[in-house]
XYZ file of C-alpha atoms in Angstrom:
350
model
C 123.270 127.605 115.271
C 126.198 125.482 114.080
C 126.755 123.954 117.520
C 123.250 122.529 117.819
C 123.312 118.744 117.820
C 119.615 118.031 118.309
C 116.499 119.485 116.742
C 114.857 121.939 119.164
C 111.369 120.978 120.274
C 108.668 122.223 122.583
C 109.156 120.460 125.910
C 107.725 120.989 129.372
C 110.521 121.958 131.730
C 110.691 122.314 135.502
C 113.743 123.222 137.536
C 115.455 125.840 139.606
C 114.420 128.645 137.272
C 110.773 127.620 136.860
C 108.944 125.889 139.716
C 105.956 125.053 137.548
C 105.644 123.173 134.273
C 105.872 125.511 131.290
C 106.248 124.946 127.544
C 109.747 126.039 126.540
C 111.843 126.039 123.369
C 114.764 123.766 124.240
C 118.087 123.509 122.372
C 120.786 120.899 122.943
C 124.319 122.253 122.457
C 127.600 120.362 122.617
C 128.210 121.446 126.225
C 124.794 122.297 127.629
C 121.068 122.772 127.198
C 119.568 126.212 126.622
C 115.872 126.986 126.968
C 113.884 129.906 125.603
C 110.384 131.238 126.136
C 109.937 131.113 122.358
C 112.129 130.289 119.389
C 112.498 133.901 118.224
C 114.058 135.059 121.523
C 117.628 136.326 121.160
C 118.777 135.209 124.606
C 117.880 132.085 126.600
C 116.001 132.091 129.895
C 118.595 129.732 131.290
C 121.339 127.234 130.542
C 122.001 123.789 132.036
C 125.688 122.750 131.855
C 126.192 119.115 130.884
C 129.749 118.666 132.153
C 129.571 116.298 135.124
C 125.784 116.053 134.880
C 123.829 112.826 135.122
C 120.671 111.887 133.237
C 117.807 109.793 134.614
C 115.258 108.229 132.260
C 112.573 107.239 132.795
C 112.088 109.604 135.709
C 109.432 108.590 138.237
C 109.550 111.734 140.395
C 106.190 112.819 138.995
C 103.841 109.863 139.148
C 101.144 111.277 136.890
C 103.461 112.643 134.206
C 104.595 110.489 131.307
C 107.786 110.680 129.194
C 109.786 112.634 131.805
C 113.567 112.630 132.089
C 115.794 114.400 134.630
C 119.183 116.071 134.383
C 121.113 116.543 137.638
C 124.010 118.998 137.513
C 127.248 118.902 139.513
C 125.635 121.380 141.931
C 122.885 118.795 142.565
C 120.255 120.879 140.819
C 117.496 118.787 139.247
C 115.913 119.813 135.950
C 112.901 117.894 134.661
C 111.798 117.645 131.029
C 108.605 116.184 129.619
C 108.322 115.194 125.964
C 105.107 114.812 123.999
C 105.549 111.085 123.311
C 107.890 108.180 124.009
C 109.992 108.258 120.848
C 110.655 111.977 121.254
C 111.854 111.494 124.829
C 114.123 108.603 123.808
C 115.689 110.695 121.031
C 116.458 113.537 123.471
C 117.858 111.131 126.059
C 120.018 109.385 123.459
C 121.554 112.625 122.121
C 122.019 114.169 125.576
C 123.820 111.064 126.839
C 126.107 111.178 123.806
C 126.888 114.843 124.477
C 127.749 114.104 128.133
C 129.934 111.152 127.099
C 131.814 113.294 124.565
C 132.476 115.966 127.194
C 133.909 113.324 129.546
C 136.179 111.994 126.794
C 137.331 115.418 125.648
C 135.602 115.011 122.284
C 133.394 117.384 120.362
C 129.932 115.993 119.730
C 128.319 117.321 116.572
C 126.356 115.400 113.994
C 128.460 116.988 111.254
C 131.443 114.983 112.527
C 129.645 111.748 111.625
C 130.511 112.181 107.965
C 134.223 112.318 108.774
C 134.206 109.544 111.383
C 132.734 106.944 109.014
C 134.495 108.301 105.890
C 131.276 109.188 104.122
C 132.047 110.520 100.618
C 131.472 114.245 100.256
C 129.386 113.563 97.144
C 126.662 111.866 99.215
C 123.761 114.240 99.871
C 121.948 112.735 102.854
C 119.126 115.274 102.674
C 118.348 114.460 99.046
C 118.637 110.730 99.762
C 116.185 111.098 102.654
C 113.628 112.774 100.384
C 113.995 109.944 97.854
C 113.463 107.379 100.593
C 110.237 109.141 101.604
C 108.831 109.289 98.057
C 105.312 107.837 98.201
C 105.735 105.866 94.967
C 109.413 104.933 94.687
C 110.557 105.253 98.301
C 110.614 102.866 101.252
C 107.152 101.539 102.071
C 105.977 102.281 105.603
C 104.327 99.279 107.245
C 102.615 98.203 110.452
C 104.959 95.586 111.945
C 104.383 93.326 114.943
C 106.951 92.166 117.488
C 106.835 91.153 121.163
C 103.046 91.618 121.273
C 103.419 95.210 120.092
C 102.412 96.804 116.813
C 104.806 99.385 115.336
C 102.937 101.698 112.975
C 104.505 103.641 110.062
C 107.884 101.923 110.202
C 110.144 99.555 108.232
C 112.933 97.066 108.858
C 116.677 97.612 108.665
C 116.904 95.038 105.897
C 114.309 96.958 103.862
C 116.449 100.104 104.067
C 119.545 98.308 102.779
C 117.484 96.536 100.095
C 116.166 99.897 98.906
C 119.609 101.523 98.845
C 121.016 98.639 96.766
C 118.073 98.363 94.352
C 117.978 102.143 93.945
C 121.694 102.027 93.047
C 122.470 104.506 95.813
C 125.192 102.105 97.024
C 127.290 99.369 95.395
C 126.767 96.685 98.032
C 125.161 96.005 101.405
C 128.287 96.940 103.373
C 128.316 100.371 101.764
C 124.582 100.579 102.366
C 125.189 99.900 106.043
C 127.584 102.843 106.202
C 125.074 105.184 104.514
C 122.191 103.965 106.713
C 124.301 104.472 109.854
C 125.011 108.028 108.748
C 121.301 108.674 108.101
C 120.584 107.353 111.588
C 123.272 109.497 113.236
C 122.086 112.589 111.386
C 118.502 112.087 112.595
C 116.960 111.185 109.225
C 116.060 107.760 110.631
C 114.950 106.860 114.162
C 115.149 103.455 115.910
C 111.938 101.710 116.991
C 111.999 98.740 119.344
C 114.595 97.424 121.764
C 116.857 95.750 119.188
C 117.489 98.862 117.081
C 117.631 101.169 120.126
C 120.231 98.993 121.845
C 122.365 99.063 118.699
C 122.306 102.878 118.694
C 123.248 103.056 122.380
C 125.951 100.365 122.065
C 129.565 100.533 121.003
C 129.290 98.636 117.705
C 131.010 100.076 114.639
C 127.674 100.432 112.852
C 124.727 101.673 114.947
C 122.357 100.604 112.145
C 121.320 96.959 111.800
C 120.799 95.171 108.476
C 118.249 92.946 110.182
C 114.591 92.064 109.477
C 113.840 92.269 113.219
C 115.301 95.792 113.646
C 112.664 98.469 113.101
C 113.148 102.113 112.075
C 110.936 105.057 111.112
C 111.072 108.537 109.582
C 110.978 111.212 112.327
C 107.967 113.053 110.849
C 105.981 110.012 109.709
C 103.463 109.816 112.559
C 105.094 106.655 113.989
C 103.536 105.203 117.134
C 103.626 101.901 118.990
C 100.671 100.163 120.603
C 100.010 96.960 122.479
C 98.502 94.182 120.367
C 95.351 92.813 121.957
C 94.649 89.116 121.436
C 90.941 89.692 121.974
C 89.364 89.668 118.524
C 86.149 91.042 119.964
C 87.719 94.388 120.851
C 86.244 97.028 118.549
C 87.818 100.468 118.564
C 85.593 103.511 118.505
C 85.069 104.747 114.986
C 86.881 108.008 115.621
C 90.063 106.200 116.728
C 90.330 104.039 113.608
C 91.954 106.754 111.528
C 95.659 106.639 110.726
C 97.740 109.031 112.822
C 99.311 111.605 110.510
C 100.650 114.130 113.034
C 101.101 114.540 116.778
C 102.674 117.021 119.172
C 102.029 119.629 121.851
C 100.122 122.883 121.343
C 98.568 125.517 123.566
C 94.759 125.375 123.595
C 92.376 128.052 124.808
C 89.559 126.876 127.035
C 85.986 127.650 125.989
C 84.763 128.729 129.435
C 87.636 130.315 131.343
C 89.538 131.370 128.204
C 92.759 130.215 129.862
C 95.579 128.548 127.933
C 96.915 125.077 128.673
C 99.427 122.774 127.026
C 97.738 119.796 125.419
C 99.070 116.843 123.458
C 97.282 116.626 120.088
C 96.924 113.567 117.858
C 95.610 114.093 114.324
C 93.929 111.191 112.539
C 92.435 110.954 109.082
C 89.709 108.706 107.657
C 87.864 109.397 109.875
C 89.310 112.864 110.492
C 89.624 113.690 114.197
C 91.926 115.834 116.308
C 92.060 114.432 119.844
C 93.738 116.301 122.671
C 95.149 114.858 125.878
C 96.618 115.950 129.186
C 100.412 115.850 128.547
C 100.834 114.597 132.116
C 99.376 111.271 131.005
C 96.137 109.383 130.650
C 94.930 107.138 127.859
C 91.565 108.829 127.369
C 91.435 112.160 125.483
C 90.094 115.293 127.140
C 88.202 116.117 123.970
C 87.873 115.546 120.251
C 87.431 117.851 117.258
C 85.674 116.312 114.264
C 87.459 117.856 111.284
C 85.242 116.805 108.394
C 84.173 120.004 106.636
C 86.017 122.274 109.084
C 87.781 125.530 108.268
C 91.300 126.127 109.642
C 93.279 129.324 109.278
C 96.015 131.349 110.956
C 94.901 134.333 113.038
C 96.715 137.382 114.353
C 94.587 137.976 117.427
C 91.937 136.308 119.554
C 89.339 137.310 122.173
C 91.740 137.498 125.130
C 94.146 139.839 123.309
C 97.450 137.980 123.452
C 100.390 139.963 122.135
C 100.997 139.388 118.446
C 104.735 138.724 118.770
C 104.016 135.757 121.028
C 101.305 134.144 118.985
C 101.577 131.792 116.001
C 97.867 131.269 116.547
C 95.444 129.395 114.362
C 91.722 128.727 114.543
C 89.597 125.697 113.713
C 85.911 126.255 112.967
C 84.035 122.960 112.802
C 81.066 122.169 110.573
C 78.919 122.780 113.684
C 80.471 126.266 113.971
C 82.436 125.539 117.152
C 85.582 127.688 117.372
C 88.917 126.383 118.713
C 91.957 128.634 119.208
C 95.354 126.912 119.236
C 98.928 128.176 119.471
C 102.033 126.580 117.963
C 105.619 127.144 119.106
C 106.712 128.629 115.773
C 105.245 129.987 112.550
C 106.602 126.965 110.669
C 104.957 124.566 113.090
C 101.686 126.474 112.769
C 101.839 126.150 108.972
C 102.531 122.411 109.221
C 99.543 121.867 111.513
C 97.230 123.926 109.296
C 98.236 122.022 106.163
C 97.843 118.638 107.866
C 94.404 119.549 109.251
C 93.275 120.862 105.868
C 94.211 117.580 104.209
C 92.400 115.556 106.874
C 89.286 117.731 106.658
C 89.011 117.061 102.914
C 89.849 113.358 102.836
C 88.558 112.084 106.188
C 85.045 110.891 106.890
């Protein structure tokens, strides 16, 4: 997997191979996009060449679907992708555009080349530095920041990152900190939030990272989300929506009546602990909610409709009211992450 330049994720894909929306395991390579039925498959279901292709985002071809982007090949074949949330779509669009641009310029696009292009010392361990930055006590503090009538949750400013690198003695000065932060950004350890930081990443400046108090960034697995800031002080959110978002993403959910499986976007909140699920095609209101306080969650190898074990990665939530929910993750690792997050919320949430 050395040629992969973007983290694979479960996306909905529609195109010439599939005429309906299906969850697929999608991998961005330096010269194309491969998609698999599941991560463990040895061969892809198809491949979309990027040479000469164009990318459209946002894509409005499907009015009721949110976070869609389109890739049109040289043969005028359209392929549509739907991400689980805005920041995920923007990350895919940003990396795919870079890959297409590198192909046009005869360059090889791989995140490993970032270290050489900015002369990053070989002694710098970006992975270890990232873990230090995320330390709950000594790392960078995640905040809720407001700008342009929007609230950015679980993020921090560019200046805070450089301040931390200098005070932590990870760098000798702010200029060196800017180089390290740019490398962290290019490697995917940091993500831009807001127009200012996103424009810097998409631009041609020497440093895609901004040492600026108005440039916002976030950790990719922090639960970051952006919301409009209402000026109406009388607006009172429902109790179950007051919890902090700690995880979100797409899973397959089994229906209680028809026992059919559908892709749903899940948002996990704690204090109070709720798991809301939405139609990935859009809509602000959830289709349902699972109150997690006192629930039991565990992985399972089979379920009532007898799905094949090699395609599963299933887990089950049993609420305090003894309601059973069967869910399916894309991978065993993802299943474990969801189970651990739900277990924490069920113990600490109201």
